[in-house]
Amino acid sequence: MSIISLTNVSKNYLLDTVEVRVLKDVNISIKKGEMVAIMGPSGSGKSTLMNMIGLLDRPTSGTLRLDGKEIRLTMSDKALAHLRSEKIGFVFQSFNLLPRLTALANVMMPASYAGTASGVAKEKAIEILGRVGLKDRVTHRPTEMSGGERQRVAIARALINNPEIILADEPTGNLDSKSGKEVMQVLRDLNNEGKTIIIITHDQTIADYCSRTVRILDGAVEERHG
């Protein structure tokens, strides 16, 4: 069963008085439990496609379905935010951690926003930090960690609400090769546990970790292969 499907999805932006078509009738289906790379050069439309998949933006036309349910263009921002919180965990190239908070507090934050009791959130956060190999770094702040450790904190934060999908945008872009391999192994392990992993990348080495690659060029899906 597809957990995400885009059917004839287009996205236009208005720049001054000129309408620019960034995505052009994109058709993609991603099955539950897949690990998929979305590849394309700078300006290809892959970031816009990521925003569509992550419910961070709305298509101009076409149909987007999440877990078989159509995401209607008329849905409120609040409803979309609720869906994102339930279904999708985000991992970004720049980590997006709050520097004054410990690893534990950073990981707990999305659970707190979702209304989880602090004691329950703390217990879950400690367990997840252990799963990503950071049980001894719980009280450390981001400035006291390596880049690879910070990205693993970001992955733990993405997992705290137990989403079905992890959407990772260039997750190794700020890491050395050793740390990058460690982060990709964490993502692969999560995929082996049943999580759907979608990675936005320009790096073929990262795409090689995935079971399938979707290529996008000039806003159109150019090639798909296993």
PDB file of C-alpha atoms in Angstrom:
ATOM      1  CA  MET A   1       0.000   0.000   0.000  1.00  0.00           C
ATOM      2  CA  SER A   2       1.228   3.495  -0.840  1.00  0.00           C
ATOM      3  CA  ILE A   3       1.789   5.711   2.175  1.00  0.00           C
ATOM      4  CA  ILE A   4       2.336   8.751  -0.066  1.00  0.00           C
ATOM      5  CA  SER A   5       1.137   9.334  -3.596  1.00  0.00           C
ATOM      6  CA  LEU A   6       1.242  12.406  -5.813  1.00  0.00           C
ATOM      7  CA  THR A   7      -0.911  12.386  -8.937  1.00  0.00           C
ATOM      8  CA  ASN A   8      -0.355  15.078 -11.581  1.00  0.00           C
ATOM      9  CA  VAL A   9       0.939  17.471  -8.924  1.00  0.00           C
ATOM     10  CA  SER A  10       2.079  20.873 -10.136  1.00  0.00           C
ATOM     11  CA  LYS A  11       3.296  23.858  -8.163  1.00  0.00           C
ATOM     12  CA  ASN A  12       3.441  27.425  -9.443  1.00  0.00           C
ATOM     13  CA  TYR A  13       4.962  30.473  -7.746  1.00  0.00           C
ATOM     14  CA  LEU A  14       4.380  34.093  -8.656  1.00  0.00           C
ATOM     15  CA  LEU A  15       7.649  36.005  -9.028  1.00  0.00           C
ATOM     16  CA  ASP A  16       6.821  39.669  -9.490  1.00  0.00           C
ATOM     17  CA  THR A  17       4.210  39.393 -12.255  1.00  0.00           C
ATOM     18  CA  VAL A  18       5.536  36.168 -13.779  1.00  0.00           C
ATOM     19  CA  GLU A  19       4.109  32.775 -12.821  1.00  0.00           C
ATOM     20  CA  VAL A  20       6.855  30.140 -12.609  1.00  0.00           C
ATOM     21  CA  ARG A  21       5.980  26.436 -12.750  1.00  0.00           C
ATOM     22  CA  VAL A  22       8.333  24.664 -10.335  1.00  0.00           C
ATOM     23  CA  LEU A  23       6.725  21.191 -10.388  1.00  0.00           C
ATOM     24  CA  LYS A  24       5.186  19.844 -13.581  1.00  0.00           C
ATOM     25  CA  ASP A  25       2.569  17.084 -13.377  1.00  0.00           C
ATOM     26  CA  VAL A  26       4.582  14.954 -10.961  1.00  0.00           C
ATOM     27  CA  ASN A  27       3.448  11.376 -10.336  1.00  0.00           C
ATOM     28  CA  ILE A  28       5.115   9.501  -7.479  1.00  0.00           C
ATOM     29  CA  SER A  29       3.981   6.639  -5.269  1.00  0.00           C
ATOM     30  CA  ILE A  30       5.935   5.554  -2.184  1.00  0.00           C
ATOM     31  CA  LYS A  31       5.014   2.348  -0.403  1.00  0.00           C
ATOM     32  CA  LYS A  32       4.996   1.813   3.329  1.00  0.00           C
ATOM     33  CA  GLY A  33       8.393   0.631   4.489  1.00  0.00           C
ATOM     34  CA  GLU A  34      10.320   1.859   1.451  1.00  0.00           C
ATOM     35  CA  MET A  35      13.604   3.759   1.666  1.00  0.00           C
ATOM     36  CA  VAL A  36      13.571   6.176  -1.254  1.00  0.00           C
ATOM     37  CA  ALA A  37      16.014   8.820  -2.454  1.00  0.00           C
ATOM     38  CA  ILE A  38      14.805  11.882  -4.334  1.00  0.00           C
ATOM     39  CA  MET A  39      17.707  13.218  -6.386  1.00  0.00           C
ATOM     40  CA  GLY A  40      18.183  16.289  -8.491  1.00  0.00           C
ATOM     41  CA  PRO A  41      20.586  19.175  -9.034  1.00  0.00           C
ATOM     42  CA  SER A  42      20.127  22.577  -7.437  1.00  0.00           C
ATOM     43  CA  GLY A  43      17.027  24.248  -8.828  1.00  0.00           C
ATOM     44  CA  SER A  44      15.505  20.984 -10.076  1.00  0.00           C
ATOM     45  CA  GLY A  45      12.446  21.266  -7.828  1.00  0.00           C
ATOM     46  CA  LYS A  46      13.430  18.638  -5.264  1.00  0.00           C
ATOM     47  CA  SER A  47      13.041  21.006  -2.294  1.00  0.00           C
ATOM     48  CA  THR A  48       9.571  21.999  -3.514  1.00  0.00           C
ATOM     49  CA  LEU A  49       8.750  18.307  -3.918  1.00  0.00           C
ATOM     50  CA  MET A  50       9.960  17.699  -0.361  1.00  0.00           C
ATOM     51  CA  ASN A  51       7.653  20.463   0.867  1.00  0.00           C
ATOM     52  CA  MET A  52       4.724  18.796  -0.908  1.00  0.00           C
ATOM     53  CA  ILE A  53       5.500  15.375   0.579  1.00  0.00           C
ATOM     54  CA  GLY A  54       6.043  16.898   4.040  1.00  0.00           C
ATOM     55  CA  LEU A  55       2.760  18.872   3.921  1.00  0.00           C
ATOM     56  CA  LEU A  56       4.738  22.080   4.309  1.00  0.00           C
ATOM     57  CA  ASP A  57       3.233  23.509   1.124  1.00  0.00           C
ATOM     58  CA  ARG A  58       0.162  22.902  -0.999  1.00  0.00           C
ATOM     59  CA  PRO A  59       0.114  21.943  -4.677  1.00  0.00           C
ATOM     60  CA  THR A  60      -1.324  24.374  -7.193  1.00  0.00           C
ATOM     61  CA  SER A  61      -3.050  21.446  -8.886  1.00  0.00           C
ATOM     62  CA  GLY A  62      -3.145  17.668  -8.699  1.00  0.00           C
ATOM     63  CA  THR A  63      -3.845  15.226  -5.888  1.00  0.00           C
ATOM     64  CA  LEU A  64      -1.760  14.362  -2.843  1.00  0.00           C
ATOM     65  CA  ARG A  65      -2.678  11.381  -0.673  1.00  0.00           C
ATOM     66  CA  LEU A  66      -1.204  10.425   2.688  1.00  0.00           C
ATOM     67  CA  ASP A  67      -1.962   6.919   3.912  1.00  0.00           C
ATOM     68  CA  GLY A  68      -4.711   6.665   1.303  1.00  0.00           C
ATOM     69  CA  LYS A  69      -6.473   9.871   2.374  1.00  0.00           C
ATOM     70  CA  GLU A  70      -6.593  12.869   0.073  1.00  0.00           C
ATOM     71  CA  ILE A  71      -4.994  16.025   1.441  1.00  0.00           C
ATOM     72  CA  ARG A  72      -7.461  18.643   0.297  1.00  0.00           C
ATOM     73  CA  LEU A  73      -6.327  22.099  -0.764  1.00  0.00           C
ATOM     74  CA  THR A  74      -8.919  23.584   1.577  1.00  0.00           C
ATOM     75  CA  MET A  75      -7.474  21.974   4.718  1.00  0.00           C
ATOM     76  CA  SER A  76      -6.535  24.500   7.379  1.00  0.00           C
ATOM     77  CA  ASP A  77      -2.938  25.111   8.420  1.00  0.00           C
ATOM     78  CA  LYS A  78      -3.828  23.733  11.850  1.00  0.00           C
ATOM     79  CA  ALA A  79      -5.142  20.487  10.356  1.00  0.00           C
ATOM     80  CA  LEU A  80      -2.015  20.093   8.227  1.00  0.00           C
ATOM     81  CA  ALA A  81       0.219  20.750  11.240  1.00  0.00           C
ATOM     82  CA  HIS A  82      -1.636  18.055  13.188  1.00  0.00           C
ATOM     83  CA  LEU A  83      -1.122  15.560  10.352  1.00  0.00           C
ATOM     84  CA  ARG A  84       2.580  16.415  10.136  1.00  0.00           C
ATOM     85  CA  SER A  85       2.975  15.918  13.869  1.00  0.00           C
ATOM     86  CA  GLU A  86       1.296  12.515  13.724  1.00  0.00           C
ATOM     87  CA  LYS A  87       2.698  11.102  10.507  1.00  0.00           C
ATOM     88  CA  ILE A  88       6.018  12.735   9.584  1.00  0.00           C
ATOM     89  CA  GLY A  89       9.329  13.292  11.336  1.00  0.00           C
ATOM     90  CA  PHE A  90      11.749  15.790   9.773  1.00  0.00           C
ATOM     91  CA  VAL A  91      15.555  15.687   9.693  1.00  0.00           C
ATOM     92  CA  PHE A  92      17.384  18.688   8.229  1.00  0.00           C
ATOM     93  CA  GLN A  93      20.907  19.270   6.954  1.00  0.00           C
ATOM     94  CA  SER A  94      21.526  22.011   9.522  1.00  0.00           C
ATOM     95  CA  PHE A  95      20.136  19.899  12.433  1.00  0.00           C
ATOM     96  CA  ASN A  96      17.837  22.747  13.635  1.00  0.00           C
ATOM     97  CA  LEU A  97      18.567  22.024  17.293  1.00  0.00           C
ATOM     98  CA  LEU A  98      18.161  24.682  19.972  1.00  0.00           C
ATOM     99  CA  PRO A  99      21.717  25.328  21.216  1.00  0.00           C
ATOM    100  CA  ARG A 100      20.792  26.192  24.813  1.00  0.00           C
ATOM    101  CA  LEU A 101      18.850  22.976  25.352  1.00  0.00           C
ATOM    102  CA  THR A 102      20.267  19.561  26.154  1.00  0.00           C
ATOM    103  CA  ALA A 103      19.890  16.651  23.758  1.00  0.00           C
ATOM    104  CA  LEU A 104      17.093  15.360  25.987  1.00  0.00           C
ATOM    105  CA  ALA A 105      15.189  18.650  25.946  1.00  0.00           C
ATOM    106  CA  ASN A 106      15.572  18.998  22.171  1.00  0.00           C
ATOM    107  CA  VAL A 107      14.174  15.520  21.604  1.00  0.00           C
ATOM    108  CA  MET A 108      11.285  16.044  24.034  1.00  0.00           C
ATOM    109  CA  MET A 109      10.092  19.254  22.378  1.00  0.00           C
ATOM    110  CA  PRO A 110       7.800  17.816  19.648  1.00  0.00           C
ATOM    111  CA  ALA A 111       6.180  15.508  22.207  1.00  0.00           C
ATOM    112  CA  SER A 112       5.466  18.478  24.446  1.00  0.00           C
ATOM    113  CA  TYR A 113       3.851  20.315  21.522  1.00  0.00           C
ATOM    114  CA  ALA A 114       1.724  17.218  20.890  1.00  0.00           C
ATOM    115  CA  GLY A 115       0.452  17.322  24.489  1.00  0.00           C
ATOM    116  CA  THR A 116       2.411  14.339  25.839  1.00  0.00           C
ATOM    117  CA  ALA A 117       2.924  14.455  29.602  1.00  0.00           C
ATOM    118  CA  SER A 118       6.462  15.554  30.470  1.00  0.00           C
ATOM    119  CA  GLY A 119       7.287  12.372  32.379  1.00  0.00           C
ATOM    120  CA  VAL A 120       6.186  10.184  29.488  1.00  0.00           C
ATOM    121  CA  ALA A 121       8.020  12.384  26.964  1.00  0.00           C
ATOM    122  CA  LYS A 122      11.223  12.232  29.015  1.00  0.00           C
ATOM    123  CA  GLU A 123      11.079   8.443  29.269  1.00  0.00           C
ATOM    124  CA  LYS A 124      10.487   8.114  25.505  1.00  0.00           C
ATOM    125  CA  ALA A 125      13.254  10.588  24.669  1.00  0.00           C
ATOM    126  CA  ILE A 126      15.824   8.750  26.804  1.00  0.00           C
ATOM    127  CA  GLU A 127      14.865   5.437  25.190  1.00  0.00           C
ATOM    128  CA  ILE A 128      15.146   6.858  21.651  1.00  0.00           C
ATOM    129  CA  LEU A 129      18.473   8.570  22.356  1.00  0.00           C
ATOM    130  CA  GLY A 130      19.740   5.172  23.469  1.00  0.00           C
ATOM    131  CA  ARG A 131      18.512   3.616  20.224  1.00  0.00           C
ATOM    132  CA  VAL A 132      20.565   6.082  18.161  1.00  0.00           C
ATOM    133  CA  GLY A 133      23.674   5.490  20.270  1.00  0.00           C
ATOM    134  CA  LEU A 134      23.535   8.587  22.476  1.00  0.00           C
ATOM    135  CA  LYS A 135      22.599   7.245  25.899  1.00  0.00           C
ATOM    136  CA  ASP A 136      25.721   8.886  27.366  1.00  0.00           C
ATOM    137  CA  ARG A 137      25.028  12.269  25.727  1.00  0.00           C
ATOM    138  CA  VAL A 138      21.544  12.935  27.090  1.00  0.00           C
ATOM    139  CA  THR A 139      22.566  15.975  29.159  1.00  0.00           C
ATOM    140  CA  HIS A 140      24.958  17.438  26.574  1.00  0.00           C
ATOM    141  CA  ARG A 141      24.108  20.516  24.551  1.00  0.00           C
ATOM    142  CA  PRO A 142      24.585  20.659  20.769  1.00  0.00           C
ATOM    143  CA  THR A 143      27.760  22.762  21.104  1.00  0.00           C
ATOM    144  CA  GLU A 144      29.287  19.907  23.109  1.00  0.00           C
ATOM    145  CA  MET A 145      28.652  17.330  20.369  1.00  0.00           C
ATOM    146  CA  SER A 146      30.104  16.389  17.017  1.00  0.00           C
ATOM    147  CA  GLY A 147      28.133  16.969  13.831  1.00  0.00           C
ATOM    148  CA  GLY A 148      27.244  13.289  13.608  1.00  0.00           C
ATOM    149  CA  GLU A 149      25.979  13.277  17.185  1.00  0.00           C
ATOM    150  CA  ARG A 150      23.884  16.378  16.565  1.00  0.00           C
ATOM    151  CA  GLN A 151      22.291  14.754  13.526  1.00  0.00           C
ATOM    152  CA  ARG A 152      21.482  11.661  15.576  1.00  0.00           C
ATOM    153  CA  VAL A 153      19.816  13.919  18.147  1.00  0.00           C
ATOM    154  CA  ALA A 154      17.807  15.380  15.261  1.00  0.00           C
ATOM    155  CA  ILE A 155      16.801  11.877  14.172  1.00  0.00           C
ATOM    156  CA  ALA A 156      15.765  11.041  17.738  1.00  0.00           C
ATOM    157  CA  ARG A 157      13.673  14.218  17.821  1.00  0.00           C
ATOM    158  CA  ALA A 158      12.024  13.172  14.547  1.00  0.00           C
ATOM    159  CA  LEU A 159      11.099   9.826  16.129  1.00  0.00           C
ATOM    160  CA  ILE A 160       9.609  11.077  19.400  1.00  0.00           C
ATOM    161  CA  ASN A 161       5.988  11.122  18.182  1.00  0.00           C
ATOM    162  CA  ASN A 162       6.436   7.728  16.470  1.00  0.00           C
ATOM    163  CA  PRO A 163       5.779   8.908  12.897  1.00  0.00           C
ATOM    164  CA  GLU A 164       5.406   6.450  10.047  1.00  0.00           C
ATOM    165  CA  ILE A 165       7.571   8.564   7.738  1.00  0.00           C
ATOM    166  CA  ILE A 166      11.017  10.101   8.231  1.00  0.00           C
ATOM    167  CA  LEU A 167      11.696  12.867   5.710  1.00  0.00           C
ATOM    168  CA  ALA A 168      15.398  13.736   5.643  1.00  0.00           C
ATOM    169  CA  ASP A 169      16.680  16.739   3.691  1.00  0.00           C
ATOM    170  CA  GLU A 170      20.390  16.301   2.848  1.00  0.00           C
ATOM    171  CA  PRO A 171      20.927  14.597   6.250  1.00  0.00           C
ATOM    172  CA  THR A 172      24.685  14.135   5.742  1.00  0.00           C
ATOM    173  CA  GLY A 173      25.360  17.432   3.946  1.00  0.00           C
ATOM    174  CA  ASN A 174      27.208  19.001   6.900  1.00  0.00           C
ATOM    175  CA  LEU A 175      29.026  15.836   8.002  1.00  0.00           C
ATOM    176  CA  ASP A 176      32.359  14.191   7.263  1.00  0.00           C
ATOM    177  CA  SER A 177      32.252  10.819   5.537  1.00  0.00           C
ATOM    178  CA  LYS A 178      32.564   8.750   8.731  1.00  0.00           C
ATOM    179  CA  SER A 179      29.761  10.617  10.510  1.00  0.00           C
ATOM    180  CA  GLY A 180      27.681  10.480   7.340  1.00  0.00           C
ATOM    181  CA  LYS A 181      27.968   6.700   7.218  1.00  0.00           C
ATOM    182  CA  GLU A 182      26.922   6.457  10.870  1.00  0.00           C
ATOM    183  CA  VAL A 183      23.846   8.620  10.257  1.00  0.00           C
ATOM    184  CA  MET A 184      22.880   6.642   7.149  1.00  0.00           C
ATOM    185  CA  GLN A 185      23.215   3.394   9.102  1.00  0.00           C
ATOM    186  CA  VAL A 186      20.813   4.756  11.720  1.00  0.00           C
ATOM    187  CA  LEU A 187      18.323   5.616   8.967  1.00  0.00           C
ATOM    188  CA  ARG A 188      18.756   2.204   7.363  1.00  0.00           C
ATOM    189  CA  ASP A 189      18.178   0.496  10.724  1.00  0.00           C
ATOM    190  CA  LEU A 190      14.975   2.504  11.162  1.00  0.00           C
ATOM    191  CA  ASN A 191      13.891   1.403   7.707  1.00  0.00           C
ATOM    192  CA  ASN A 192      14.566  -2.217   8.662  1.00  0.00           C
ATOM    193  CA  GLU A 193      12.239  -1.650  11.638  1.00  0.00           C
ATOM    194  CA  GLY A 194       9.459  -0.632   9.234  1.00  0.00           C
ATOM    195  CA  LYS A 195       9.766   3.152   8.998  1.00  0.00           C
ATOM    196  CA  THR A 196       9.308   4.740   5.589  1.00  0.00           C
ATOM    197  CA  ILE A 197      12.430   6.800   4.883  1.00  0.00           C
ATOM    198  CA  ILE A 198      12.520   9.516   2.213  1.00  0.00           C
ATOM    199  CA  ILE A 199      15.847  11.226   1.617  1.00  0.00           C
ATOM    200  CA  ILE A 200      16.337  14.388  -0.436  1.00  0.00           C
ATOM    201  CA  THR A 201      19.897  14.367  -1.771  1.00  0.00           C
ATOM    202  CA  HIS A 202      22.202  15.313  -4.616  1.00  0.00           C
ATOM    203  CA  ASP A 203      24.736  12.640  -3.561  1.00  0.00           C
ATOM    204  CA  GLN A 204      24.712   9.290  -5.350  1.00  0.00           C
ATOM    205  CA  THR A 205      26.592   7.703  -2.424  1.00  0.00           C
ATOM    206  CA  ILE A 206      23.639   8.516  -0.167  1.00  0.00           C
ATOM    207  CA  ALA A 207      21.109   7.400  -2.773  1.00  0.00           C
ATOM    208  CA  ASP A 208      22.880   4.029  -2.930  1.00  0.00           C
ATOM    209  CA  TYR A 209      21.670   3.296   0.618  1.00  0.00           C
ATOM    210  CA  CYS A 210      18.090   3.428  -0.653  1.00  0.00           C
ATOM    211  CA  SER A 211      16.058   0.729  -2.367  1.00  0.00           C
ATOM    212  CA  ARG A 212      14.791   3.153  -5.011  1.00  0.00           C
ATOM    213  CA  THR A 213      15.751   6.492  -6.514  1.00  0.00           C
ATOM    214  CA  VAL A 214      13.415   9.085  -7.981  1.00  0.00           C
ATOM    215  CA  ARG A 215      15.164  11.647 -10.178  1.00  0.00           C
ATOM    216  CA  ILE A 216      13.738  15.093 -10.790  1.00  0.00           C
ATOM    217  CA  LEU A 217      14.926  17.613 -13.362  1.00  0.00           C
ATOM    218  CA  ASP A 218      13.399  20.990 -14.216  1.00  0.00           C
ATOM    219  CA  GLY A 219      10.353  20.182 -12.088  1.00  0.00           C
ATOM    220  CA  ALA A 220       9.551  16.866 -13.780  1.00  0.00           C
ATOM    221  CA  VAL A 221      10.200  13.308 -12.665  1.00  0.00           C
ATOM    222  CA  GLU A 222      12.746  12.127 -15.185  1.00  0.00           C
ATOM    223  CA  GLU A 223      13.597   8.613 -14.105  1.00  0.00           C
ATOM    224  CA  ARG A 224      12.649   6.019 -11.537  1.00  0.00           C
ATOM    225  CA  HIS A 225      14.539   2.838 -10.852  1.00  0.00           C
ATOM    226  CA  GLY A 226      14.980   0.208  -8.212  1.00  0.00           C
TER     227      GLY A 226
END
